[in-house]
Amino acid sequence: MDESSTSDGGALVVCFGEMLIDFVPTVNGVSLAEAPAFKKAPGGAPANVAVGIARLGGSSAFIGKVGADEFGYMLANILKQNKVNNSGMRFDPTARTALAFVTLRADGEREFLFFRHPSADMLLRESELDVNLIKQARIFSYGSISLIEEPCRSAHLAAMAIAKESGCFLSYDPNLRLPLWPSEDAARKGIMSIWDQADLIKISEDEISFLTGGDDPCDDNVVLEKLFHPNLKLLLVSEGSKGCRYYTKQFKGRVPGIKVKAVDTTGAGDAFVGGLLYNLARDVNLYQDEERLREALLFANACGALTVTEKGAIPALPTKEAVLKLVAEVKS
């Protein structure tokens, strides 16, 4: 499926990992037990990032596994409708597409209940990888959920090795989901096991505290001494509505967030990553120029901001026009 005709000339970004169905309560601010009914929404961070890039006009593909079931075919179709190349998707006849019940409780905390025993995304095998698709990518983007279980973990490591060998830029958003890991220790070890291979890492303040064993996530020294590794080109710390901090070997700083009325924060981090990778696919070296990096991060912040103004992740991901309009308003 050649989507290059619809994209605006950026190189291909391949997103690897899970795609699932989120079931979200029809009523806000209730626990899962209190929710009267649920609405289904496509989810999974790597898939959200792929759609985010395509929505902006970029070129993206998704590699992952779903069940050979109604939900799996629905997800493949959603990617296709959103101009994401889905030729790297695989369908498992023996396992179901993963489900997650997600609610935003009245106290603002998210509550998750996952159905993955095992789900199809965990069963992607190395032999099922679309190697040619990975080799075509300029950027290879992934998380940590695909590292939790075999055989998906081996497929993930193999895909990363192919990407690295073919000169891809590796982008890592750990996207910590503690309930999915056997233990906190396993999560920390698993997430850090591939840490030093990434060119770009995006983490949240909560993830910094978790990975460093409780250190202050706002302390630059903590970030630089414990998390910045010698091969890393760019480390980003997302601060939600406050914006983001950036660290390279040459410089560091922060770009403030854009104030909007938040309706649903689902997918904001993925929209941010998509917005940044969209720009990096045009010029993978832009992180070397601080002024251009700040421009790209303001654009990415605007992507995140627009996503929280609507419900759901994929439906709320913005177009390039909407992002540029918001950026222009901020600058004026």
Coordinates of C-alpha atoms in Angstrom, one line a residue:
M1 CA 0.0 0.0 0.0
D2 CA 1.8 3.1 -1.2
E3 CA 0.8 6.2 0.7
S4 CA 3.7 8.4 -0.4
S5 CA 1.4 10.2 -2.8
T6 CA -0.7 11.5 0.0
S7 CA 2.2 12.5 2.3
D8 CA 4.1 15.8 2.1
G9 CA 7.5 14.4 1.4
G10 CA 8.7 13.4 4.8
A11 CA 10.5 10.1 5.2
L12 CA 8.8 7.0 6.6
V13 CA 8.2 6.6 10.3
V14 CA 7.6 2.9 11.3
C15 CA 5.8 2.5 14.7
F16 CA 6.1 -0.8 16.4
G17 CA 4.1 -2.3 19.2
E18 CA 0.6 -2.7 20.5
M19 CA -2.8 -1.7 19.1
L20 CA -5.9 -2.5 21.1
I21 CA -9.4 -1.4 21.9
D22 CA -9.9 0.9 24.9
F23 CA -13.3 0.8 26.5
V24 CA -14.1 4.2 28.0
P25 CA -17.0 5.0 30.2
T26 CA -19.8 7.1 28.7
V27 CA -19.8 9.2 31.9
N28 CA -16.8 11.2 33.1
G29 CA -15.3 11.0 36.6
V30 CA -16.4 7.5 37.6
S31 CA -14.6 4.4 38.6
L32 CA -14.8 1.4 36.3
A33 CA -17.2 -0.3 38.7
E34 CA -19.5 2.7 38.7
A35 CA -19.5 3.2 34.9
P36 CA -23.0 2.7 33.5
A37 CA -21.8 1.9 30.0
F38 CA -18.6 1.9 27.8
K39 CA -17.7 3.2 24.4
K40 CA -15.0 1.5 22.3
A41 CA -12.1 3.5 21.1
P42 CA -9.0 2.4 19.2
G43 CA -5.9 2.7 21.4
G44 CA -2.2 1.7 21.8
A45 CA 0.5 4.3 21.9
P46 CA 2.5 3.1 18.8
A47 CA -0.7 3.1 16.7
N48 CA -1.7 6.5 18.0
V49 CA 1.7 7.9 17.1
A50 CA 1.4 6.4 13.5
V51 CA -2.0 8.0 13.0
G52 CA -0.8 11.3 14.5
I53 CA 2.0 11.5 11.9
A54 CA -0.3 10.6 9.0
R55 CA -3.0 13.1 10.2
L56 CA -0.3 15.8 10.0
G57 CA 0.4 14.8 6.4
G58 CA 3.5 12.7 7.1
S59 CA 4.3 9.1 6.1
S60 CA 3.9 6.4 8.7
A61 CA 3.4 2.6 9.0
F62 CA 2.4 0.4 11.9
I63 CA 3.8 -3.0 12.8
G64 CA 2.1 -5.2 15.3
K65 CA -0.4 -8.0 15.8
V66 CA -4.1 -8.2 16.5
G67 CA -6.5 -11.0 16.7
A68 CA -8.1 -12.5 13.6
D69 CA -11.4 -11.1 15.0
E70 CA -13.9 -8.3 14.5
F71 CA -11.9 -5.9 16.6
G72 CA -8.6 -6.8 14.9
Y73 CA -10.0 -6.1 11.4
M74 CA -11.6 -3.0 12.7
L75 CA -8.3 -1.7 13.9
A76 CA -6.5 -2.5 10.7
N77 CA -9.2 -0.6 8.8
I78 CA -9.0 2.4 11.1
L79 CA -5.3 2.6 10.3
K80 CA -6.0 2.4 6.6
Q81 CA -8.7 5.1 6.7
N82 CA -6.2 7.3 8.5
K83 CA -3.6 6.7 5.7
V84 CA -1.3 4.6 7.8
N85 CA 0.5 1.8 6.0
N86 CA -0.8 -1.3 7.8
S87 CA 0.9 -4.0 5.6
G88 CA 3.1 -4.9 8.6
M89 CA 0.1 -5.9 10.7
R90 CA -0.4 -9.6 11.5
F91 CA -3.6 -11.4 12.6
D92 CA -3.5 -14.2 15.1
P93 CA -6.2 -16.9 14.7
T94 CA -5.6 -18.3 18.3
A95 CA -5.6 -15.1 20.4
R96 CA -7.9 -12.1 20.7
T97 CA -7.2 -8.4 20.1
A98 CA -6.2 -6.8 23.5
L99 CA -8.8 -4.9 25.4
A100 CA -8.3 -2.2 28.1
F101 CA -11.0 -0.6 30.2
V102 CA -9.8 2.9 31.1
T103 CA -11.5 5.5 33.2
L104 CA -10.6 9.0 34.5
R105 CA -11.8 8.9 38.1
A106 CA -13.2 12.0 39.9
D107 CA -9.7 12.5 41.5
G108 CA -8.2 12.8 38.1
E109 CA -6.3 9.5 38.2
R110 CA -6.6 7.0 35.4
E111 CA -7.7 3.5 36.3
F112 CA -6.9 0.6 33.9
L113 CA -8.2 -2.9 33.6
F114 CA -6.5 -5.0 30.9
F115 CA -7.6 -8.1 29.2
R116 CA -4.5 -9.8 27.8
H117 CA -4.2 -13.5 28.7
P118 CA -2.4 -13.6 26.3
S119 CA -3.6 -11.1 23.7
A120 CA -2.5 -11.2 20.0
D121 CA -0.1 -8.3 20.3
M122 CA 2.1 -10.3 22.7
L123 CA 2.3 -13.1 20.2
L124 CA 4.1 -11.3 17.3
R125 CA 7.0 -13.5 16.3
E126 CA 10.3 -12.5 14.8
S127 CA 9.5 -14.5 11.7
E128 CA 6.4 -12.4 11.1
L129 CA 8.2 -9.1 10.9
D130 CA 7.9 -7.1 7.7
V131 CA 11.7 -6.7 7.3
N132 CA 11.5 -4.6 4.1
L133 CA 9.1 -2.2 5.7
I134 CA 11.5 -1.6 8.6
K135 CA 14.4 -1.1 6.2
Q136 CA 12.5 1.6 4.4
A137 CA 12.0 3.6 7.5
R138 CA 14.0 6.7 8.4
I139 CA 12.7 6.6 12.0
F140 CA 11.7 3.5 14.0
S141 CA 9.5 4.3 17.0
Y142 CA 8.5 2.0 19.9
G143 CA 7.5 1.7 23.5
S144 CA 8.2 -0.8 26.3
I145 CA 4.9 -2.8 26.5
S146 CA 6.1 -5.0 23.7
L147 CA 9.1 -6.0 25.9
I148 CA 7.0 -7.6 28.6
E149 CA 6.4 -11.0 27.2
E150 CA 7.8 -13.5 24.7
P151 CA 7.6 -14.0 21.8
C152 CA 6.9 -10.3 21.2
R153 CA 10.0 -9.2 23.2
S154 CA 12.3 -11.1 20.8
A155 CA 10.4 -9.7 17.8
H156 CA 10.9 -6.2 19.2
L157 CA 14.6 -6.7 19.8
A158 CA 15.0 -8.1 16.3
A159 CA 13.1 -5.2 14.7
M160 CA 15.2 -2.7 16.6
A161 CA 18.4 -4.5 15.4
I162 CA 17.2 -4.4 11.7
A163 CA 16.3 -0.7 12.1
K164 CA 19.6 0.2 13.6
E165 CA 21.6 -1.7 11.0
S166 CA 19.8 0.0 8.2
G167 CA 20.6 3.4 9.6
C168 CA 17.3 4.3 11.2
F169 CA 16.9 6.9 13.9
L170 CA 15.5 5.1 17.0
S171 CA 12.8 6.8 19.0
Y172 CA 11.7 5.3 22.4
D173 CA 8.8 6.3 24.6
P174 CA 8.7 3.9 27.5
N175 CA 5.0 4.6 28.2
L176 CA 5.1 2.9 31.6
R177 CA 2.0 0.8 32.4
L178 CA 2.9 -0.8 35.7
P179 CA -0.2 -3.2 35.9
L180 CA 1.1 -5.0 32.8
W181 CA 4.5 -5.9 34.3
P182 CA 5.0 -8.8 36.7
S183 CA 6.6 -6.5 39.2
E184 CA 8.0 -2.9 39.6
D185 CA 11.5 -4.4 39.5
A186 CA 10.8 -6.2 36.2
A187 CA 9.4 -3.0 34.7
R188 CA 12.4 -1.0 35.7
K189 CA 14.8 -3.7 34.3
G190 CA 12.8 -4.2 31.2
I191 CA 12.5 -0.5 30.3
M192 CA 16.2 0.1 31.0
S193 CA 17.3 -3.0 29.1
I194 CA 17.1 -1.2 25.7
W195 CA 17.8 2.3 27.1
D196 CA 21.2 2.8 25.6
Q197 CA 20.2 2.0 22.0
A198 CA 17.8 4.9 21.5
D199 CA 18.7 8.1 19.6
L200 CA 15.6 9.9 21.1
I201 CA 13.9 9.1 24.4
K202 CA 10.7 10.8 25.6
I203 CA 9.8 10.3 29.3
S204 CA 7.3 11.8 31.8
E205 CA 8.2 13.2 35.2
D206 CA 6.5 10.2 36.8
E207 CA 8.6 7.8 34.7
I208 CA 11.8 9.6 35.8
S209 CA 10.9 9.2 39.5
F210 CA 10.1 5.5 38.8
L211 CA 13.2 4.7 36.8
T212 CA 15.6 6.5 39.2
G213 CA 14.0 5.0 42.4
G214 CA 12.4 8.2 43.6
D215 CA 14.8 11.0 42.6
D216 CA 13.5 14.5 41.9
P217 CA 12.3 14.5 38.2
C218 CA 12.8 18.3 38.0
D219 CA 16.5 18.1 38.8
D220 CA 18.6 18.5 35.6
N221 CA 21.5 16.6 37.2
V222 CA 19.3 13.6 37.9
V223 CA 18.2 13.5 34.3
L224 CA 21.7 14.0 32.9
E225 CA 23.6 11.7 35.2
K226 CA 21.1 8.9 35.5
L227 CA 19.2 8.9 32.2
F228 CA 21.2 10.6 29.5
H229 CA 23.4 7.9 27.8
P230 CA 26.4 8.5 25.5
N231 CA 24.6 7.4 22.3
L232 CA 21.6 9.6 23.0
K233 CA 20.9 12.6 20.7
L234 CA 17.8 14.0 22.4
L235 CA 16.1 13.4 25.7
L236 CA 12.7 14.9 26.2
V237 CA 10.8 15.2 29.5
S238 CA 7.0 15.8 29.0
E239 CA 5.4 17.9 31.7
G240 CA 1.8 17.7 30.5
S241 CA 0.1 21.0 30.2
K242 CA 3.3 22.8 31.4
G243 CA 5.2 21.8 28.2
C244 CA 8.4 19.9 27.9
R245 CA 12.1 20.0 28.8
Y246 CA 14.8 19.0 26.3
Y247 CA 18.4 17.8 26.7
T248 CA 21.1 17.2 24.1
K249 CA 24.9 16.9 24.4
Q250 CA 25.2 20.6 23.5
F251 CA 22.3 22.4 25.3
K252 CA 19.2 22.1 27.4
G253 CA 16.0 24.1 28.0
R254 CA 12.3 24.0 28.2
V255 CA 9.4 25.0 25.9
P256 CA 6.2 26.0 27.7
G257 CA 2.9 24.3 27.0
I258 CA -0.1 25.9 25.4
K259 CA -3.1 26.6 27.6
V260 CA -6.3 25.0 26.4
K261 CA -9.5 23.7 28.0
A262 CA -8.8 20.0 28.6
V263 CA -11.7 17.6 27.9
D264 CA -9.7 14.3 27.8
T265 CA -6.0 13.9 28.2
T266 CA -5.9 10.5 26.4
G267 CA -3.3 10.4 23.6
A268 CA -1.8 13.8 24.4
G269 CA 1.7 12.3 24.9
D270 CA 1.3 10.2 21.7
A271 CA 0.2 13.3 19.8
F272 CA 3.3 15.1 21.1
V273 CA 5.6 12.3 19.9
G274 CA 3.8 12.2 16.5
G275 CA 4.3 15.9 16.1
L276 CA 8.0 15.7 16.9
L277 CA 8.6 12.7 14.7
Y278 CA 6.7 14.3 11.8
N279 CA 9.3 17.1 11.9
L280 CA 12.3 14.8 12.4
A281 CA 11.2 12.7 9.4
R282 CA 11.8 15.9 7.4
D283 CA 15.2 16.5 8.9
V284 CA 16.6 14.0 11.4
N285 CA 19.4 16.4 12.4
L286 CA 17.2 19.3 13.5
Y287 CA 18.0 18.5 17.2
Q288 CA 21.5 19.9 16.6
D289 CA 20.1 23.5 16.1
E290 CA 18.5 24.7 19.3
E291 CA 16.3 27.3 17.6
R292 CA 14.9 24.7 15.2
L293 CA 14.5 22.2 17.9
R294 CA 12.4 24.7 20.0
E295 CA 10.2 25.3 16.9
A296 CA 9.6 21.6 16.5
L297 CA 8.8 21.2 20.2
L298 CA 6.4 24.1 20.2
F299 CA 4.7 22.3 17.2
A300 CA 4.7 19.1 19.2
N301 CA 3.3 20.8 22.3
A302 CA 0.5 22.3 20.1
C303 CA -0.3 18.7 18.8
G304 CA -0.6 17.5 22.5
A305 CA -2.7 20.6 23.4
L306 CA -5.2 20.2 20.6
T307 CA -5.6 16.4 21.4
V308 CA -6.8 17.1 24.9
T309 CA -9.6 19.4 23.7
E310 CA -11.6 16.4 22.3
K311 CA -12.5 13.0 23.6
G312 CA -10.5 9.9 22.6
A313 CA -7.0 9.6 21.2
I314 CA -7.2 8.9 17.4
P315 CA -10.4 11.1 16.7
A316 CA -8.7 14.0 18.5
L317 CA -5.3 13.9 16.8
P318 CA -4.9 17.3 14.9
T319 CA -4.3 18.2 11.3
K320 CA -1.2 20.3 10.3
E321 CA -3.5 23.3 9.6
A322 CA -5.0 23.2 13.1
V323 CA -1.5 23.0 14.7
L324 CA 0.0 25.8 12.7
K325 CA -3.0 28.0 13.5
L326 CA -2.6 27.4 17.2
V327 CA 1.2 28.0 17.0
A328 CA 0.6 31.3 15.2
E329 CA -1.9 32.4 17.9
V330 CA 0.6 31.6 20.6
K331 CA 3.3 33.6 18.8
S332 CA 1.1 36.6 18.2

